[in-house]
Coordinates of C-alpha atoms in Angstrom, one line a residue:
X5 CA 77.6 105.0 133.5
X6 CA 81.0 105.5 132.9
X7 CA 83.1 106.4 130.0
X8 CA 86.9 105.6 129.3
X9 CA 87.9 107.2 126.2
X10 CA 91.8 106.7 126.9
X11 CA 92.2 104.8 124.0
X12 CA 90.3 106.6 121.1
X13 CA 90.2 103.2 118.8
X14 CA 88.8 101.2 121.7
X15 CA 86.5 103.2 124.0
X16 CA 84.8 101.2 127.1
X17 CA 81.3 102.2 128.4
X18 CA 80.8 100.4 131.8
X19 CA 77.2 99.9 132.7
X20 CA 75.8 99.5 136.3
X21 CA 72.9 99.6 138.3
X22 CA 69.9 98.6 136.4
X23 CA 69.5 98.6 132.7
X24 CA 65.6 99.0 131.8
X25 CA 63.2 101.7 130.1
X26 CA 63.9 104.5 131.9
X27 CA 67.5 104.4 132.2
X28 CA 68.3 102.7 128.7
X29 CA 68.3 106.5 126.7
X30 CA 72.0 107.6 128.1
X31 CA 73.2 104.3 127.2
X32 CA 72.0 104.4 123.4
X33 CA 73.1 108.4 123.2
X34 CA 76.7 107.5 124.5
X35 CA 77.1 104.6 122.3
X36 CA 76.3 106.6 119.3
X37 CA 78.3 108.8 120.5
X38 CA 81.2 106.4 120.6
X39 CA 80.4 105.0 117.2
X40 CA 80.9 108.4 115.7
X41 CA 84.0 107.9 116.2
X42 CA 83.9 104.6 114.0
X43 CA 86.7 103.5 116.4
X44 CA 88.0 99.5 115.7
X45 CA 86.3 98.5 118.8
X46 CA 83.9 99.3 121.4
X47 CA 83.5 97.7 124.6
X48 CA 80.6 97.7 127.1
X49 CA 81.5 96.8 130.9
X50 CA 78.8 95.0 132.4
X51 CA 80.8 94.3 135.5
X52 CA 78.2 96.3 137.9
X53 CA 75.3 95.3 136.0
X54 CA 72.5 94.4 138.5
X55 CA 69.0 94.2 136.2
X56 CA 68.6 94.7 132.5
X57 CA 65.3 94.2 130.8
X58 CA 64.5 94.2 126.9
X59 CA 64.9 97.7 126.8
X60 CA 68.2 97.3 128.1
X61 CA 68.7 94.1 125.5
X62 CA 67.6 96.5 122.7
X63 CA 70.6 98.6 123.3
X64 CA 72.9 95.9 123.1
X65 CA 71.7 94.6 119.5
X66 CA 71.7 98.9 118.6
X67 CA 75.3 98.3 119.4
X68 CA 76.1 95.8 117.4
X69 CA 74.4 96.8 114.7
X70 CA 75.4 100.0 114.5
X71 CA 78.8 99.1 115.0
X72 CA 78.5 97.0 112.0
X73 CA 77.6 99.8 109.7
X74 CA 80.4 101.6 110.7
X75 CA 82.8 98.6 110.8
X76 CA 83.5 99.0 114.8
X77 CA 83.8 95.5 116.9
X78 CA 80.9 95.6 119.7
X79 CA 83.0 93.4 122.7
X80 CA 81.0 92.9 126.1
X81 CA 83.1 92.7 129.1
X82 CA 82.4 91.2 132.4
X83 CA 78.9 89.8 131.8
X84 CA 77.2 88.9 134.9
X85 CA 76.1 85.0 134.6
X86 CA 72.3 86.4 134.5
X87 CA 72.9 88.6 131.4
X88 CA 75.0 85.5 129.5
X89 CA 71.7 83.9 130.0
X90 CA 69.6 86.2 128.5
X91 CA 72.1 86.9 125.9
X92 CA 72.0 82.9 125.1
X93 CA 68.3 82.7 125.4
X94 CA 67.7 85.8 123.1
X95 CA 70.0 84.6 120.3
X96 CA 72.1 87.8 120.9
X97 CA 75.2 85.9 121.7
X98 CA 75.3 84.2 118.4
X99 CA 74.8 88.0 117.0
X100 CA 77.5 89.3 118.5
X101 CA 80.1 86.6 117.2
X102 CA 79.3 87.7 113.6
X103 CA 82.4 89.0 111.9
X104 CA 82.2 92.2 110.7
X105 CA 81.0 92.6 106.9
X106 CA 83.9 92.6 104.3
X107 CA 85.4 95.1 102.4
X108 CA 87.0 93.0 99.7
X109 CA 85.4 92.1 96.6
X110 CA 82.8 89.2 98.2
X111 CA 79.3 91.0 99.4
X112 CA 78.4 92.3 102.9
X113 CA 75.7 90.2 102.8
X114 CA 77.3 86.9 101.9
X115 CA 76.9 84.2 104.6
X116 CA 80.2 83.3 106.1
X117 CA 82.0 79.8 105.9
X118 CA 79.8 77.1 108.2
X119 CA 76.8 79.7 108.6
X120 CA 73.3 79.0 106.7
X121 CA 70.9 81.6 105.9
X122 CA 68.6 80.7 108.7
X123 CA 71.2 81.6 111.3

């Protein structure tokens, strides 16, 4: 695991190897690490990616939803086609195009235009 903090608003983690139990802990502490930060976006590289199992996934969706507390844009970069599989299959994908909650006046929690409850 690598980390590019060169832009402090937009740090990148890249992720490679395999992506399971026992390797999954660095990934989690380094994103939190990142979202301390609350920068406007985070990215994860995925380019050297080789195996990722629900562990792994778990970390993703900790991401994302920590990112959201903090209002920091989770972005994954160069998905291997395997992991935009699981990531379609798991519902994740869908998850990760949620906007960020609003500031404004409307609740966090409101369901965006064209999006149901269920979703």
């Amino acid at each position: 695991m690598a980390v590019d903090h060169s832009d402090p608003a937009a740090p990148v983690i890249s992720v490679g190897g395999d992506l399971a139990f026992t390797t999954s802990g660095p990934l989690r502490a380094e994103v939190d690490r990142a979202l301390a930060g609350r920068p406007t976006v985070l990215a994860l590289d995925f380019a050297d990616l080789l195996f990722i199992d629900s562990t792994g996934l778990s970390v993703i969706v900790h991401a994302w939803r920590e990112g959201q507390q903090v209002g920091t844009a989770v972005r994954l970069r160069s998905t291997p086609r395997f992991l935009d599989t699981i990531l379609d299959m798991t519902g994740v994908t869908g998850l990760l195009a949620r906007p960020l909650p609003t500031t404004g006046t409307e609740p966090a929690t409101a369901d965006p235009p064209g999006r149901t409850a269920s979703a």
